[in-house]
Short mmCIF file of C-alpha atoms in Angstrom, two decimals:
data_model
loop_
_atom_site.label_atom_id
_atom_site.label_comp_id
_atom_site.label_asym_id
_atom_site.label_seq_id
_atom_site.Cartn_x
_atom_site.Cartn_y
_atom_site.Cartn_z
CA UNK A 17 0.00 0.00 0.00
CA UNK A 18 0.99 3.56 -0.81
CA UNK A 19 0.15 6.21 1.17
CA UNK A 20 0.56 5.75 4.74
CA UNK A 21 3.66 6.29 6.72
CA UNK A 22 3.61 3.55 8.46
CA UNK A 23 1.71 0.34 9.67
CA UNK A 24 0.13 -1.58 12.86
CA UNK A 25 -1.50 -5.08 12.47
CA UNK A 26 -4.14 -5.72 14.82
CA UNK A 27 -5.67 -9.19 15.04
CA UNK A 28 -8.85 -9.98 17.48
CA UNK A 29 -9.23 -13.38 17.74
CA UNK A 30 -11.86 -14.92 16.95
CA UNK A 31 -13.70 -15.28 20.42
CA UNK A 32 -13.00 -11.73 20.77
CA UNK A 33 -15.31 -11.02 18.02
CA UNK A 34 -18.26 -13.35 18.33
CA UNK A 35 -17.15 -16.46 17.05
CA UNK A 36 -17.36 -19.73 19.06
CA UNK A 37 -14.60 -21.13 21.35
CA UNK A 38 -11.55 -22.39 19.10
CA UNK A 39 -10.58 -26.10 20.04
CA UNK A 40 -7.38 -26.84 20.91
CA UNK A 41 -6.22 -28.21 17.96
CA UNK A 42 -7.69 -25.28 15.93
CA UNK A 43 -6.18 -22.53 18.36
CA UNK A 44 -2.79 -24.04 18.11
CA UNK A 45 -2.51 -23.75 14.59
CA UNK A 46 -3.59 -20.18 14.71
CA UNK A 47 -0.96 -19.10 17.48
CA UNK A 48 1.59 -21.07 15.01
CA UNK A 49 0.71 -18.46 12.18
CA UNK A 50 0.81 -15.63 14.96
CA UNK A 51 4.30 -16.39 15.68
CA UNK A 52 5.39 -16.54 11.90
CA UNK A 53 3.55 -13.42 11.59
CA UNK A 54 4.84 -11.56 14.78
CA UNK A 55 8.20 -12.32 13.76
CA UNK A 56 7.75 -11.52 9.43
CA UNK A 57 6.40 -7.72 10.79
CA UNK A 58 9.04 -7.31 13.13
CA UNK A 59 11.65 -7.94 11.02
CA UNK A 60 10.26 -4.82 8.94
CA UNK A 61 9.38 -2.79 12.02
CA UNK A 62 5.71 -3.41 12.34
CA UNK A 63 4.24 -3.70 15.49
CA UNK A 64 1.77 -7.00 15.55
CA UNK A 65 -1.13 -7.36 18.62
CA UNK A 66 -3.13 -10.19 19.10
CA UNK A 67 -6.24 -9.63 21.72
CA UNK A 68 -8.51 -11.94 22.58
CA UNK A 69 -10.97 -12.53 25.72
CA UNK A 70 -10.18 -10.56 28.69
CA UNK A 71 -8.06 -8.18 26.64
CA UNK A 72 -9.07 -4.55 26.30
CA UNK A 73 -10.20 -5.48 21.96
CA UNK A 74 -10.94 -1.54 21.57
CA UNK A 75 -9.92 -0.60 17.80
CA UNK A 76 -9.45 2.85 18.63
CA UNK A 77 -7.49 2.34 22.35
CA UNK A 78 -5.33 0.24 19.78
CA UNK A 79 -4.64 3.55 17.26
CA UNK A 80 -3.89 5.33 20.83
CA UNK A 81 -1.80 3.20 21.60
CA UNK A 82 0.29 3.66 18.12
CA UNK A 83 -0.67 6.58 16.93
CA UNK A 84 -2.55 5.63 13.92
CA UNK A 85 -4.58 7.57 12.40
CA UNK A 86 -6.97 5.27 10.00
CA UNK A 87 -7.96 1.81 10.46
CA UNK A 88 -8.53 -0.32 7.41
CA UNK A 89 -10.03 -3.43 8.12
CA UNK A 90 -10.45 -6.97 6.50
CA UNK A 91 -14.56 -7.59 6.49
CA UNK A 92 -15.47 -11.14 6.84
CA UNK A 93 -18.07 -12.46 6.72
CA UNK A 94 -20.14 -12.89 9.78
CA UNK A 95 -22.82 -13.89 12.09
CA UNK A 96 -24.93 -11.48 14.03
CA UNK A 97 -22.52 -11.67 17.36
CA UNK A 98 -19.42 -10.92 15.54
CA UNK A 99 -21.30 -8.04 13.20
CA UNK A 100 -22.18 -6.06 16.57
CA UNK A 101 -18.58 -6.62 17.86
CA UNK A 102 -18.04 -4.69 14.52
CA UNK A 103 -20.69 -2.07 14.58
CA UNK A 104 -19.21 -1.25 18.37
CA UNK A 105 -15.90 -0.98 16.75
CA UNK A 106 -16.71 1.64 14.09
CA UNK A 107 -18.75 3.78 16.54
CA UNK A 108 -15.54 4.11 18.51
CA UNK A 109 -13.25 5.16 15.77
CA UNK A 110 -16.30 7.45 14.61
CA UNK A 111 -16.51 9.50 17.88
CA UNK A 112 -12.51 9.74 17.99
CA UNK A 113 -12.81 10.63 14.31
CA UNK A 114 -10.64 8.29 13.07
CA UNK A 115 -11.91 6.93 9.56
CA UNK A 116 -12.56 3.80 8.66
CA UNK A 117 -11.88 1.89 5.89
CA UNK A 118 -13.53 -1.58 4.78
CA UNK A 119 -11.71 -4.12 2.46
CA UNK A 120 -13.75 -6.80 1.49
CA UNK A 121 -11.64 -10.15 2.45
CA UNK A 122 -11.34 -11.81 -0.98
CA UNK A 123 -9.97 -9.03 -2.35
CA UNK A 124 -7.46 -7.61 -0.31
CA UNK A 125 -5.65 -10.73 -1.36
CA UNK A 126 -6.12 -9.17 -4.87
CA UNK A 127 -4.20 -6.37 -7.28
CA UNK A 128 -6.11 -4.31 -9.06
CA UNK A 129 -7.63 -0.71 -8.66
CA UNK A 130 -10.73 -0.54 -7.71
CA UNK A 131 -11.40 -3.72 -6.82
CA UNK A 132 -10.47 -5.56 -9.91
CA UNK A 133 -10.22 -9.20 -10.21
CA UNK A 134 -7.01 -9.62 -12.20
CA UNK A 135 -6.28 -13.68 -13.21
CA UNK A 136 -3.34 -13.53 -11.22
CA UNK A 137 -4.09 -13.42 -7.15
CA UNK A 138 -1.95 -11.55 -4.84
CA UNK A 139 -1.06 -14.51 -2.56
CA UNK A 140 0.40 -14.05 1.36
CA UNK A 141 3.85 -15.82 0.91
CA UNK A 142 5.68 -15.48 -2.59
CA UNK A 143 4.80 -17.75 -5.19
CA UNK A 144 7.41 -19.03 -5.80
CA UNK A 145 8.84 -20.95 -2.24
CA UNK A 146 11.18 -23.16 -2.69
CA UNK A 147 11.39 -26.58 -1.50
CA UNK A 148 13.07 -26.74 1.87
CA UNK A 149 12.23 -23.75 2.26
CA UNK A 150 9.27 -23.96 4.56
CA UNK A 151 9.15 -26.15 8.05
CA UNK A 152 7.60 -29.53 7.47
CA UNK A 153 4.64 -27.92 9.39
CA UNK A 154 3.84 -24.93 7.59
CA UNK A 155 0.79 -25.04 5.82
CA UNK A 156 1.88 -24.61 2.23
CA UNK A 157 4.40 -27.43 2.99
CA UNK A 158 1.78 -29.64 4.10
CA UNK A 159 -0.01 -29.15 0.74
CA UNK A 160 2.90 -30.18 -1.09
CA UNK A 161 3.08 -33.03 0.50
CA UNK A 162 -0.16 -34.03 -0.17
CA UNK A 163 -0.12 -32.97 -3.69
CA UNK A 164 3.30 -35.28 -4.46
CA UNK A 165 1.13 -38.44 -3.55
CA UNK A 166 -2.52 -37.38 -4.50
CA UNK A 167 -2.71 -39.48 -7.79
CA UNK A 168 -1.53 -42.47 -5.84
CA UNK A 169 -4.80 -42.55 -3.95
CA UNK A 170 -8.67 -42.80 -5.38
CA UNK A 171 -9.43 -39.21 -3.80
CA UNK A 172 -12.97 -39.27 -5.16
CA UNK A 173 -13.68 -42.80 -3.85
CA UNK A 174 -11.97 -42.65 -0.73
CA UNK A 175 -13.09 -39.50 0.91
CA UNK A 176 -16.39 -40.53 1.74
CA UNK A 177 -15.15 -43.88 4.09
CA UNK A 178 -13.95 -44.13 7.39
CA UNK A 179 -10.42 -44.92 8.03
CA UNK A 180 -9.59 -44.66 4.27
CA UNK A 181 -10.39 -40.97 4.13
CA UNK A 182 -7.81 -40.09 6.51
CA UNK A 183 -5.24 -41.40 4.03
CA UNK A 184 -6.59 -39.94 1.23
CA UNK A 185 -7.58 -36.62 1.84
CA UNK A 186 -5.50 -33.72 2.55
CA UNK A 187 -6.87 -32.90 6.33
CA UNK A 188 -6.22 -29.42 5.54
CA UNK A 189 -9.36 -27.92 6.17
CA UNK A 190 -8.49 -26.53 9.44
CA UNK A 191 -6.02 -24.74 8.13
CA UNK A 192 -8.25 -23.23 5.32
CA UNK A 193 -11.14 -22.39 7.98
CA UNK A 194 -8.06 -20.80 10.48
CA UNK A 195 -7.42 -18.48 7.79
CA UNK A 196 -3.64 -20.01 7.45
CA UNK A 197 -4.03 -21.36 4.08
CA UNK A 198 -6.04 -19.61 1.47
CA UNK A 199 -7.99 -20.63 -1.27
CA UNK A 200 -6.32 -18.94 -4.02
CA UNK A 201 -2.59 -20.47 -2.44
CA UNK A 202 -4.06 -24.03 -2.23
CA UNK A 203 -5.09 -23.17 -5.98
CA UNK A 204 -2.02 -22.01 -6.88
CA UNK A 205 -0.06 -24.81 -5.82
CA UNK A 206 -2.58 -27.55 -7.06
CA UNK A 207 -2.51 -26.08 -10.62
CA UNK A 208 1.39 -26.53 -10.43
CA UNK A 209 1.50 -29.51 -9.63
CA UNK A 210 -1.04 -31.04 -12.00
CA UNK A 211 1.09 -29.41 -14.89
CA UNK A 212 4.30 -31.17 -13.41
CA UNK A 213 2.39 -34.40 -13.16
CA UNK A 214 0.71 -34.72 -16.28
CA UNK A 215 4.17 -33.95 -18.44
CA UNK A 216 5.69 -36.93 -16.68
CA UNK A 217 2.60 -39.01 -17.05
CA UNK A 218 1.84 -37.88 -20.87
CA UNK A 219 -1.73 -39.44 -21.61
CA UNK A 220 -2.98 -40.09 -18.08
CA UNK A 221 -5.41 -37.03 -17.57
CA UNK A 222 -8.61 -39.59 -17.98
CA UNK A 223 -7.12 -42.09 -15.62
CA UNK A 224 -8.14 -41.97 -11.65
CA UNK A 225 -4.44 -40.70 -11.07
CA UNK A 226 -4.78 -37.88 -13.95
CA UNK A 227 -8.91 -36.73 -12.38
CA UNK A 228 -7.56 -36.25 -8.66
CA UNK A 229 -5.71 -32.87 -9.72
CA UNK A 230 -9.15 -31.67 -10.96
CA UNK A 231 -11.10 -33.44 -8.05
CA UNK A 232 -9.47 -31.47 -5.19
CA UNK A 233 -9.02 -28.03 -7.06
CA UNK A 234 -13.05 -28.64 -7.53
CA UNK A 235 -13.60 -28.60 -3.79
CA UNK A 236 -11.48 -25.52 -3.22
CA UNK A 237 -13.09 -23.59 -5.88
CA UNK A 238 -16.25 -24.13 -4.48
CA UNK A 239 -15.28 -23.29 -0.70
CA UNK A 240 -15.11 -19.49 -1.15
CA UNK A 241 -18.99 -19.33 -2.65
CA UNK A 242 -19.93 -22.06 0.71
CA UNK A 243 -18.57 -19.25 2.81
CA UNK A 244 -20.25 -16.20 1.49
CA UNK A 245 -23.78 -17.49 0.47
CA UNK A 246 -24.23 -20.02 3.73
CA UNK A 247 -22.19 -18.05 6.78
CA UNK A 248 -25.46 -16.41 8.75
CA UNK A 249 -28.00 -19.16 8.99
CA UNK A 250 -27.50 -19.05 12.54
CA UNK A 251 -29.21 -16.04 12.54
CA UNK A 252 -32.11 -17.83 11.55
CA UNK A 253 -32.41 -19.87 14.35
CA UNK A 254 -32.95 -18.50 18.15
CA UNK A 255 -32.00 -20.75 21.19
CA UNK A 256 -35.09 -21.69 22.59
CA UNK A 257 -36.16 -23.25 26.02
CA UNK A 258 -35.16 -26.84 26.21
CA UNK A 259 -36.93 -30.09 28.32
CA UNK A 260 -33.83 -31.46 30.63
CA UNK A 261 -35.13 -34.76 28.81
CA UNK A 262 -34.37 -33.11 25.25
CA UNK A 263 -30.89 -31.46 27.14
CA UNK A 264 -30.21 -35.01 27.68
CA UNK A 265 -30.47 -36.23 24.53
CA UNK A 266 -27.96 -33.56 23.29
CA UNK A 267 -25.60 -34.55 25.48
CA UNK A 268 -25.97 -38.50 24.56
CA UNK A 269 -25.96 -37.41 20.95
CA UNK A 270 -22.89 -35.39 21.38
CA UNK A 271 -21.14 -38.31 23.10
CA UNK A 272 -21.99 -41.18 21.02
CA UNK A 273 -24.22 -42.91 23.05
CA UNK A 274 -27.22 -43.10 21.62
CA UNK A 275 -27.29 -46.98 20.91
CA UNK A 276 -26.71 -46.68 16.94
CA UNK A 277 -22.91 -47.74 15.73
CA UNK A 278 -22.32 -45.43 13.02
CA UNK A 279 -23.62 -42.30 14.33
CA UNK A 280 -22.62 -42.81 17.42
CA UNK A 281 -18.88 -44.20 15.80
CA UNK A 282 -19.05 -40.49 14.18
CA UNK A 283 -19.38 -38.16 17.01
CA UNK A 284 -16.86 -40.05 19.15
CA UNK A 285 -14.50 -39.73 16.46
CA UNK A 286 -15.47 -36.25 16.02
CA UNK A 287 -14.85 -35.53 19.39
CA UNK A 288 -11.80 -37.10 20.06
CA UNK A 289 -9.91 -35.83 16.86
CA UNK A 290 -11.88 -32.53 16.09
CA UNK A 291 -12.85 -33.86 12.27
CA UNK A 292 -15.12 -36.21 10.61
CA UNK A 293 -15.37 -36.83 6.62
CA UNK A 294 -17.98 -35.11 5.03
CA UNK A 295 -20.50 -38.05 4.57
CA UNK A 296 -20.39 -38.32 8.41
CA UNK A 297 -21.02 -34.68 8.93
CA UNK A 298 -24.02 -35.25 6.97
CA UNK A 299 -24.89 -38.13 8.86
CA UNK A 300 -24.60 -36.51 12.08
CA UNK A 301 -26.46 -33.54 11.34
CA UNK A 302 -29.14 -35.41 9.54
CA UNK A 303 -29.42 -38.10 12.92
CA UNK A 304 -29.60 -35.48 15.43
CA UNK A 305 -32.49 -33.51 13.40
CA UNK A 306 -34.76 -35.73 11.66
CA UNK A 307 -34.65 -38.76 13.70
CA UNK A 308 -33.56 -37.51 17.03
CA UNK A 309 -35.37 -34.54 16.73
CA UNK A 310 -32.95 -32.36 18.54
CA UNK A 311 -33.37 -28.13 18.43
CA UNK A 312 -31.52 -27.29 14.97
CA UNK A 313 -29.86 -24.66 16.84
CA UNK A 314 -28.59 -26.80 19.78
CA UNK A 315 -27.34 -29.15 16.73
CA UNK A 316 -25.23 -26.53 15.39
CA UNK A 317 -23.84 -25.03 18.65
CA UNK A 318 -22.55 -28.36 19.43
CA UNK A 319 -20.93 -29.18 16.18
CA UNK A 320 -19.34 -25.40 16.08
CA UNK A 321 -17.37 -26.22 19.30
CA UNK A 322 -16.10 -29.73 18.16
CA UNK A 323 -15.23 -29.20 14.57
CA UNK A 324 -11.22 -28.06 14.61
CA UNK A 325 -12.08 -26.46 11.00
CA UNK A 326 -15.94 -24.75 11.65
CA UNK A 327 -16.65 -22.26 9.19
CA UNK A 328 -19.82 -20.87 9.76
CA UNK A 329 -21.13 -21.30 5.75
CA UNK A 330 -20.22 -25.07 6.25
CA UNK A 331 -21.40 -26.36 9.53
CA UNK A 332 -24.55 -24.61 9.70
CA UNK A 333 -25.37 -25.42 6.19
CA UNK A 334 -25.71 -29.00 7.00
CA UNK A 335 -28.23 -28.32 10.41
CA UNK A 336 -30.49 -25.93 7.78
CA UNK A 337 -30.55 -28.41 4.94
CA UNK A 338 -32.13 -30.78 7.38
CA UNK A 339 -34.09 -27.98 9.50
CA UNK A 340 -35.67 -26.84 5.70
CA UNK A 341 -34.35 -23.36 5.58
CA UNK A 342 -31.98 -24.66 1.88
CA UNK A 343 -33.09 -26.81 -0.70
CA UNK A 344 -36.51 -27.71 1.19
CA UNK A 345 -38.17 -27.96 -1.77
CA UNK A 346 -36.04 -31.14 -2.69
CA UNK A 347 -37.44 -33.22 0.61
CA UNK A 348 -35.92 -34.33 3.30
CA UNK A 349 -32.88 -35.33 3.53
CA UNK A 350 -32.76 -38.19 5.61
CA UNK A 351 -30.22 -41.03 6.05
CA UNK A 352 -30.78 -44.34 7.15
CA UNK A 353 -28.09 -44.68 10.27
CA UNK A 354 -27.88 -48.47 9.51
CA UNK A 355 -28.10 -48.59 5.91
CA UNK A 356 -25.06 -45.56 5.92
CA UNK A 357 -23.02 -47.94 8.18
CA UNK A 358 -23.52 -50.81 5.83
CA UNK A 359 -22.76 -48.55 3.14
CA UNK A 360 -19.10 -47.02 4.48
CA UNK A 361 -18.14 -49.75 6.85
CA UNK A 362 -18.91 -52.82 5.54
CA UNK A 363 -16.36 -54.80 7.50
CA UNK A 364 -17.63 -53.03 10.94
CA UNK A 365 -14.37 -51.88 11.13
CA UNK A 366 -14.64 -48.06 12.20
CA UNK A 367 -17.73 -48.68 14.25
CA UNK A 368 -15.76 -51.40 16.43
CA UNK A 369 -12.87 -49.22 16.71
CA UNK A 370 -14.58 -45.92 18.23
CA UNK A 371 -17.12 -48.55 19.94
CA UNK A 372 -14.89 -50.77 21.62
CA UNK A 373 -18.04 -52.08 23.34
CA UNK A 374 -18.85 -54.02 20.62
CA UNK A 375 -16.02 -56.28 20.37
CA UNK A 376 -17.79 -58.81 22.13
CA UNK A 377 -20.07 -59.55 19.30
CA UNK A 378 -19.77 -61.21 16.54
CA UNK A 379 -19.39 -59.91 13.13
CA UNK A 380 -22.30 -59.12 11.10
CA UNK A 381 -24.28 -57.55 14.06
CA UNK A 382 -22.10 -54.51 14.82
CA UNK A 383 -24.53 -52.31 12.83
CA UNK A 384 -27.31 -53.43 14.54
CA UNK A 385 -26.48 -54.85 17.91
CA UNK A 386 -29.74 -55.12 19.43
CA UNK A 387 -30.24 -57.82 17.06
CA UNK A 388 -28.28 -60.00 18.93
CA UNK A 389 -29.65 -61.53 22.22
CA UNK A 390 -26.98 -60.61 24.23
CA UNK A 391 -26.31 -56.64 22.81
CA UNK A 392 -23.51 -55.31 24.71
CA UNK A 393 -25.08 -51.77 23.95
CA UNK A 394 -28.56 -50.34 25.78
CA UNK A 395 -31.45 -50.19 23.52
CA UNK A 396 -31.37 -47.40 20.72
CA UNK A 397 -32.93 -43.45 21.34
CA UNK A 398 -35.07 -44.33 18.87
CA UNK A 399 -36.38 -47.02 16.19
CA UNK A 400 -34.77 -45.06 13.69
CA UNK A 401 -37.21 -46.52 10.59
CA UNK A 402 -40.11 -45.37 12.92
CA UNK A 403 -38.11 -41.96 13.73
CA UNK A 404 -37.52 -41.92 9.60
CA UNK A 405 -41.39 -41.97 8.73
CA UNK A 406 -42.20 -39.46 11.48
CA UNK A 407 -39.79 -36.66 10.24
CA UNK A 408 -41.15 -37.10 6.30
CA UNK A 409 -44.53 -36.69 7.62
CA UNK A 410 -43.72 -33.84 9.69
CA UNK A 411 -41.65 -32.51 7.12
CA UNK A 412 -44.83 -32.10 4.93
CA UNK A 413 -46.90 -30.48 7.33
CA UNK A 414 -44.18 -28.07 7.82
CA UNK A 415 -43.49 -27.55 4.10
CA UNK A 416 -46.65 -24.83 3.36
CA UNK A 417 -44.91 -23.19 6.43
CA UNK A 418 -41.55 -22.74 5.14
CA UNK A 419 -42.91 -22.08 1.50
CA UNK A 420 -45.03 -19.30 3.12
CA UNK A 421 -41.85 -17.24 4.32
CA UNK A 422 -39.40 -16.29 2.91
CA UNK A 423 -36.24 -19.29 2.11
CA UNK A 424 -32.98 -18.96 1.23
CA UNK A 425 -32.28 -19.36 -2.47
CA UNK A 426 -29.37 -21.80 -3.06
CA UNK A 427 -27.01 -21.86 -5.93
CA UNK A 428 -26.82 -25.26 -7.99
CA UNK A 429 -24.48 -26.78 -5.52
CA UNK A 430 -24.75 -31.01 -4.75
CA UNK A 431 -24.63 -30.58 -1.05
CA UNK A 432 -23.28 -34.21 -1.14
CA UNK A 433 -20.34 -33.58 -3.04
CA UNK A 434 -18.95 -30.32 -2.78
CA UNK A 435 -17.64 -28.83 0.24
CA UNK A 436 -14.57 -27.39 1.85
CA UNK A 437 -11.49 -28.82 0.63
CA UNK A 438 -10.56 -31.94 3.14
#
């Protein structure tokens, strides 16, 4: 920038601004980037803050505090909690008449005047980094790393299943939802190495190995438009007053106790490593609403504080797909916990892994224990065929509702296919 005399960075983290309680996965990556960023600035003189909860997060106490005179700031976008922590910061800097200037956050990755979209990004670390030069751990490095053995796995086929996806997928997101990887990097460096591939694999691009290039650039095209047209559906939904019985069944849904293998498989796993594969978020969601019937917005609340990469446009996407507020003219959406667990683990596997319980049985009943006379699990929440028929008929007599007011238009996305970049 041009202009200015000099610069301060300020970042608030997130919980400072609205957002929900980082995990501790999540919150160590992000004080990883601090310190890369603390010590990049101060290397060039710039001062770098970080305040958070229980730090004075005053934008214009900041400027005091370094004499600056204009405050230009990267607008996310955000949910209602976070906008007011912005609308408080602006009155500030208005009544110490200090302007104010708003970037909007794709583009002040961008060149261009005026806010043009030029083909070639501006990216936050060169382009050109090379090898070695980066920590094994630095986000960009872990990308390469990925990318150098992508066409050796069946990406498309092997995100979807337990155990398998771990190996095939790049487990980046939380590093794309923590802000330390962008989309237009990850694009970047995909689009190089597909070229390098395909000229030492001349005729392969219609193989498995040749797609997977395509495949994951796909999912991180798509991420950006998740974000913007999905972040505030919370907004839509108010906490309301909950039965201690329906409290309870939060809690045995959010531990994996609910007496079903593969959602229950999927929340342990969840909660012990911080991320599930996409089918399973699906699953999850889609359990906890249509056949548990849990409050969409106690749903999302819990998911937002165990996902290490929750992004707002993502997580809260899947609780209003299956609460009707997208796509609800398309049906219901809901998934047969035992057929799905049929369907991804068919050698019982992942369920008897994260269930340890059900080692005691033998195989074939692991998806549906109570089948077997002497069920090491309790009897299920619910019969989840009879749970299933309830929530389509009380999706239809909801359905006029929800037609009646007003529902968020969708773009053509296949919510079962495209997502964040994993």
């Amino acid at each position: 920038m041009t202009g200015y005399g000099g610069f301060t960075v300020l970042r608030i983290a997130p919980e400072g601004r609205g957002r929900p309680r980082r995990t501790p996965h999540r919150r160590a990556l992000e004080e990883a980037a601090e310190a890369r960023l603390e010590a990049h600035f101060s290397a060039k003189g710039i001062p770098f803050e970080v305040r958070g909860p229980g730090d004075d997060t005053s934008v214009a106490a900041a400027c005091r505090r370094h004499g600056c005179s204009v405050v230009i700031r990267n607008a996310a976008d955000g949910m209602a909690a976070e906008l007011a922590h912005h609308r408080r910061w602006a009155d500030e800097l208005a009544a110490a008449c200090i302007p104010l200037l708003t970037v909007n956050g794709e583009m002040i990755r961008r060149k261009g005047a005026g806010g043009a979209r030029p083909d070639v990004p501006f990216l936050s670390d060169a382009v050109e980094v090379a090898p070695g030069a980066l920590p094994d751990d630095h986000p960009i490095a872990l990308l390469r790393a990925f990318l150098r053995v992508l066409p050796e796995r069946d990406y498309l086929a092997s995100m979807w299943m337990p155990g398998r996806d771990r190996l095939s997928t790049s487990l980046l997101s939380t590093h794309f939802a923590a802000g330390t990887l962008s989309s237009d990097r990850a694009r970047a460096e995909t689009e190089a190495a597909e070229r390098a591939w395909h000229r030492a694999n001349p005729g392969q691009a219609r193989t498995v190995a040749g797609k997977s290039f395509g495949a994951f650039k796909g999912r991180v095209r798509y991420r950006p438009g998740f974000l913007t047209t999905f972040s505030r559906y919370e907004d839509d939904l108010r906490p309301l007053p909950i039965t201690p019985e329906m409290r309870r069944r939060v809690e045995v849904w959010r531990d994996g106790c609910t007496g079903i293998p593969m959602p229950d498989a999927a929340m342990r796993e969840l909660k012990a490593t911080g991320w599930i594969n996409f089918r399973l978020r699906q699953l999850a969601a889609s359990y906890a609403v249509q056949l548990l019937g849990l409050p969409p917005f106690e749903v999302g609340t819990v998911l937002a504080e165990l996902f290490d990469d929750y992004e707002p446009g993502i997580t809260w996407l899947q609780v209003a797909i299956n609460d009707g507020r997208v796509n609800q003219d398309r049906g219901p959406r809901i998934l047969n916990p035992v057929k799905q667990g049929r369907d991804l683990d068919p050698d019982e596997s992942y369920v008897r892994a994260w269930l340890p319980e059900l080692a005691s049985l033998p195989a074939g009943f692991a998806h549906e224990p109570w089948l077997h006379p002497a069920s090491p699990l309790p009897p299920p929440l619910v019969d989840h065929l009879a749970a299933a028929r309830a929530a389509r008929a009380a999706w239809g007599a909801k359905s006029p509702a929800l037609g009646a007011r007003p529902v968020h238009e969708t773009p053509s996305f296949d919510f079962g296919e495209r997502n964040a970049p994993r």
